[in-house]
Every structure is written in structure tokens, then in C-alpha cells.
């Protein structure tokens, strides 16, 4: 084997070992959490926007505060093909895959290709914490 081949083989092996196993893809929903489990601090959810919150079991919830003090949570899986939506920006929740748009106050679909809204997950406020309802 010539020097160039040895270097290329070494580089390829380094790239493969550095990459390792891909991170598991997050899914939408509550995962293994149960009613009463903490979702996030209310203070971490900006007014007029929202945050994706990691839940146990490799899941995520989208928690929004469309208006001051009004918190809602949604399964962030787009009903079109299941891609996770982005937190609200400029008054709309969008799916980065095909552009579906949803109302941050209700999860209702504003623009397709999705034909139904985001699934709401019941949460309640307990002090500064938001917990599953």
C-alpha cells in the first residue's frame, strides 16, 4: 500500500469512529412522564413565543405563552407527517418540513398541507412550575 492509500484509510477510519452512533430522533409527546410531573419553569417560556421541552423517554413538548400568563402545551409532531414543529415566531408555529402553520393559542391549523391542528397536552401551573395535568 502506498503512502496516500494509508493516509486515506486512516482518515476514513477516524471519520467513522468520530461519528459514532447517531443520536436518537426525538418524538413528540410526554414520553414516560405522568400527570403531576414537572414540564418546565413558567419563567422559561417567553411571552408571545414558546420552547421545546425535553421529556423523559426521548420525547418533547412544545410549551407556549401566547399571552402573558396563558400557557398551553402541544405535541410538536406535525399532523402531516410527524416532523417536529418550531416554537412560535411572529405569531405562528411552523413546520420546517413542508411549511404547515399553526395558531399558538389553540394549535389550530392555519395553513396546510396539514389538515388538522396540533394535539394539546393538558398542563397546569404550580408556583413557577408547569406540570402535566
mmCIF file of N, CA, C and O in Angstrom, residues 6-7 10 13 27 38 42 45 54-55 59-60 62 71 74 76 83 92 98-99 109 111 114 123 126 131:
data_model
loop_
_atom_site.group_PDB
_atom_site.id
_atom_site.type_symbol
_atom_site.label_atom_id
_atom_site.label_comp_id
_atom_site.label_asym_id
_atom_site.label_seq_id
_atom_site.Cartn_x
_atom_site.Cartn_y
_atom_site.Cartn_z
ATOM 1 N N UNK A 6 -2.589 4.678 2.632
ATOM 2 C CA UNK A 6 -2.551 4.528 4.090
ATOM 3 C C UNK A 6 -3.183 5.750 4.755
ATOM 4 O O UNK A 6 -3.991 5.617 5.681
ATOM 5 N N UNK A 7 -2.853 6.932 4.274
ATOM 6 C CA UNK A 7 -3.424 8.156 4.846
ATOM 7 C C UNK A 7 -4.935 8.212 4.646
ATOM 8 O O UNK A 7 -5.680 8.566 5.550
ATOM 9 N N UNK A 10 -6.642 5.747 6.976
ATOM 10 C CA UNK A 10 -6.610 6.261 8.349
ATOM 11 C C UNK A 10 -7.621 7.374 8.553
ATOM 12 O O UNK A 10 -8.316 7.425 9.569
ATOM 13 N N UNK A 13 -11.166 5.864 8.654
ATOM 14 C CA UNK A 13 -11.416 5.193 9.936
ATOM 15 C C UNK A 13 -11.660 6.212 11.039
ATOM 16 O O UNK A 13 -12.537 6.026 11.889
ATOM 17 N N UNK A 27 -39.120 12.362 19.635
ATOM 18 C CA UNK A 27 -40.501 12.241 19.200
ATOM 19 C C UNK A 27 -41.328 13.250 19.983
ATOM 20 O O UNK A 27 -40.918 13.735 21.031
ATOM 21 N N UNK A 38 -43.208 17.593 36.512
ATOM 22 C CA UNK A 38 -42.790 18.930 36.083
ATOM 23 C C UNK A 38 -42.435 18.903 34.597
ATOM 24 O O UNK A 38 -41.741 18.013 34.126
ATOM 25 N N UNK A 42 -42.346 28.125 34.406
ATOM 26 C CA UNK A 42 -43.154 29.093 33.660
ATOM 27 C C UNK A 42 -42.289 30.263 33.195
ATOM 28 O O UNK A 42 -42.475 30.779 32.085
ATOM 29 N N UNK A 45 -40.618 30.284 29.623
ATOM 30 C CA UNK A 45 -41.428 30.351 28.395
ATOM 31 C C UNK A 45 -41.702 31.816 28.080
ATOM 32 O O UNK A 45 -42.474 32.472 28.783
ATOM 33 N N UNK A 54 -37.601 19.012 26.608
ATOM 34 C CA UNK A 54 -37.296 17.582 26.618
ATOM 35 C C UNK A 54 -38.077 16.898 27.725
ATOM 36 O O UNK A 54 -38.112 17.368 28.862
ATOM 37 N N UNK A 55 -38.690 15.782 27.379
ATOM 38 C CA UNK A 55 -39.451 14.974 28.325
ATOM 39 C C UNK A 55 -38.761 13.628 28.450
ATOM 40 O O UNK A 55 -38.000 13.225 27.574
ATOM 41 N N UNK A 59 -38.757 12.198 24.359
ATOM 42 C CA UNK A 59 -39.879 12.934 23.789
ATOM 43 C C UNK A 59 -39.720 14.432 24.037
ATOM 44 O O UNK A 59 -38.860 14.846 24.817
ATOM 45 N N UNK A 60 -40.548 15.214 23.374
ATOM 46 C CA UNK A 60 -40.557 16.660 23.559
ATOM 47 C C UNK A 60 -41.982 17.180 23.540
ATOM 48 O O UNK A 60 -42.863 16.611 22.896
ATOM 49 N N UNK A 62 -44.065 21.081 23.123
ATOM 50 C CA UNK A 62 -43.966 22.494 22.789
ATOM 51 C C UNK A 62 -44.831 23.235 23.790
ATOM 52 O O UNK A 62 -46.037 23.017 23.851
ATOM 53 N N UNK A 71 -50.608 29.688 29.452
ATOM 54 C CA UNK A 71 -49.701 28.643 28.997
ATOM 55 C C UNK A 71 -50.488 27.488 28.386
ATOM 56 O O UNK A 71 -51.526 27.084 28.912
ATOM 57 N N UNK A 74 -48.409 21.547 23.534
ATOM 58 C CA UNK A 74 -48.828 20.767 22.380
ATOM 59 C C UNK A 74 -47.800 19.684 22.085
ATOM 60 O O UNK A 74 -46.598 19.863 22.318
ATOM 61 N N UNK A 76 -45.518 18.444 19.627
ATOM 62 C CA UNK A 76 -44.972 19.185 18.495
ATOM 63 C C UNK A 76 -44.857 18.387 17.202
ATOM 64 O O UNK A 76 -44.310 18.886 16.226
ATOM 65 N N UNK A 83 -43.033 15.440 11.504
ATOM 66 C CA UNK A 83 -41.837 16.236 11.772
ATOM 67 C C UNK A 83 -42.123 17.183 12.931
ATOM 68 O O UNK A 83 -43.247 17.657 13.090
ATOM 69 N N UNK A 92 -46.860 32.648 14.860
ATOM 70 C CA UNK A 92 -47.245 31.398 14.202
ATOM 71 C C UNK A 92 -46.241 30.289 14.529
ATOM 72 O O UNK A 92 -45.047 30.531 14.663
ATOM 73 N N UNK A 98 -42.617 20.957 5.609
ATOM 74 C CA UNK A 98 -43.479 21.290 4.470
ATOM 75 C C UNK A 98 -44.208 22.624 4.625
ATOM 76 O O UNK A 98 -45.054 22.955 3.809
ATOM 77 N N UNK A 99 -43.952 23.362 5.706
ATOM 78 C CA UNK A 99 -44.496 24.705 5.836
ATOM 79 C C UNK A 99 -45.881 24.831 6.441
ATOM 80 O O UNK A 99 -46.468 25.904 6.390
ATOM 81 N N UNK A 109 -54.779 24.481 12.805
ATOM 82 C CA UNK A 109 -54.041 24.638 11.554
ATOM 83 C C UNK A 109 -54.462 25.942 10.879
ATOM 84 O O UNK A 109 -55.638 26.272 10.814
ATOM 85 N N UNK A 111 -52.482 26.910 7.914
ATOM 86 C CA UNK A 111 -52.080 26.690 6.534
ATOM 87 C C UNK A 111 -51.553 25.269 6.408
ATOM 88 O O UNK A 111 -50.802 24.795 7.258
ATOM 89 N N UNK A 114 -50.882 20.282 6.373
ATOM 90 C CA UNK A 114 -51.576 19.610 7.489
ATOM 91 C C UNK A 114 -53.067 19.929 7.403
ATOM 92 O O UNK A 114 -53.449 21.050 7.064
ATOM 93 N N UNK A 123 -51.667 20.966 30.748
ATOM 94 C CA UNK A 123 -50.681 21.359 31.755
ATOM 95 C C UNK A 123 -51.377 22.295 32.738
ATOM 96 O O UNK A 123 -52.429 22.857 32.454
ATOM 97 N N UNK A 126 -48.125 25.378 38.838
ATOM 98 C CA UNK A 126 -47.938 25.101 40.265
ATOM 99 C C UNK A 126 -46.762 25.953 40.717
ATOM 100 O O UNK A 126 -45.599 25.571 40.539
ATOM 101 N N UNK A 131 -46.750 21.827 35.157
ATOM 102 C CA UNK A 131 -46.790 20.382 35.380
ATOM 103 C C UNK A 131 -47.831 19.758 34.458
ATOM 104 O O UNK A 131 -48.774 20.407 34.017
#
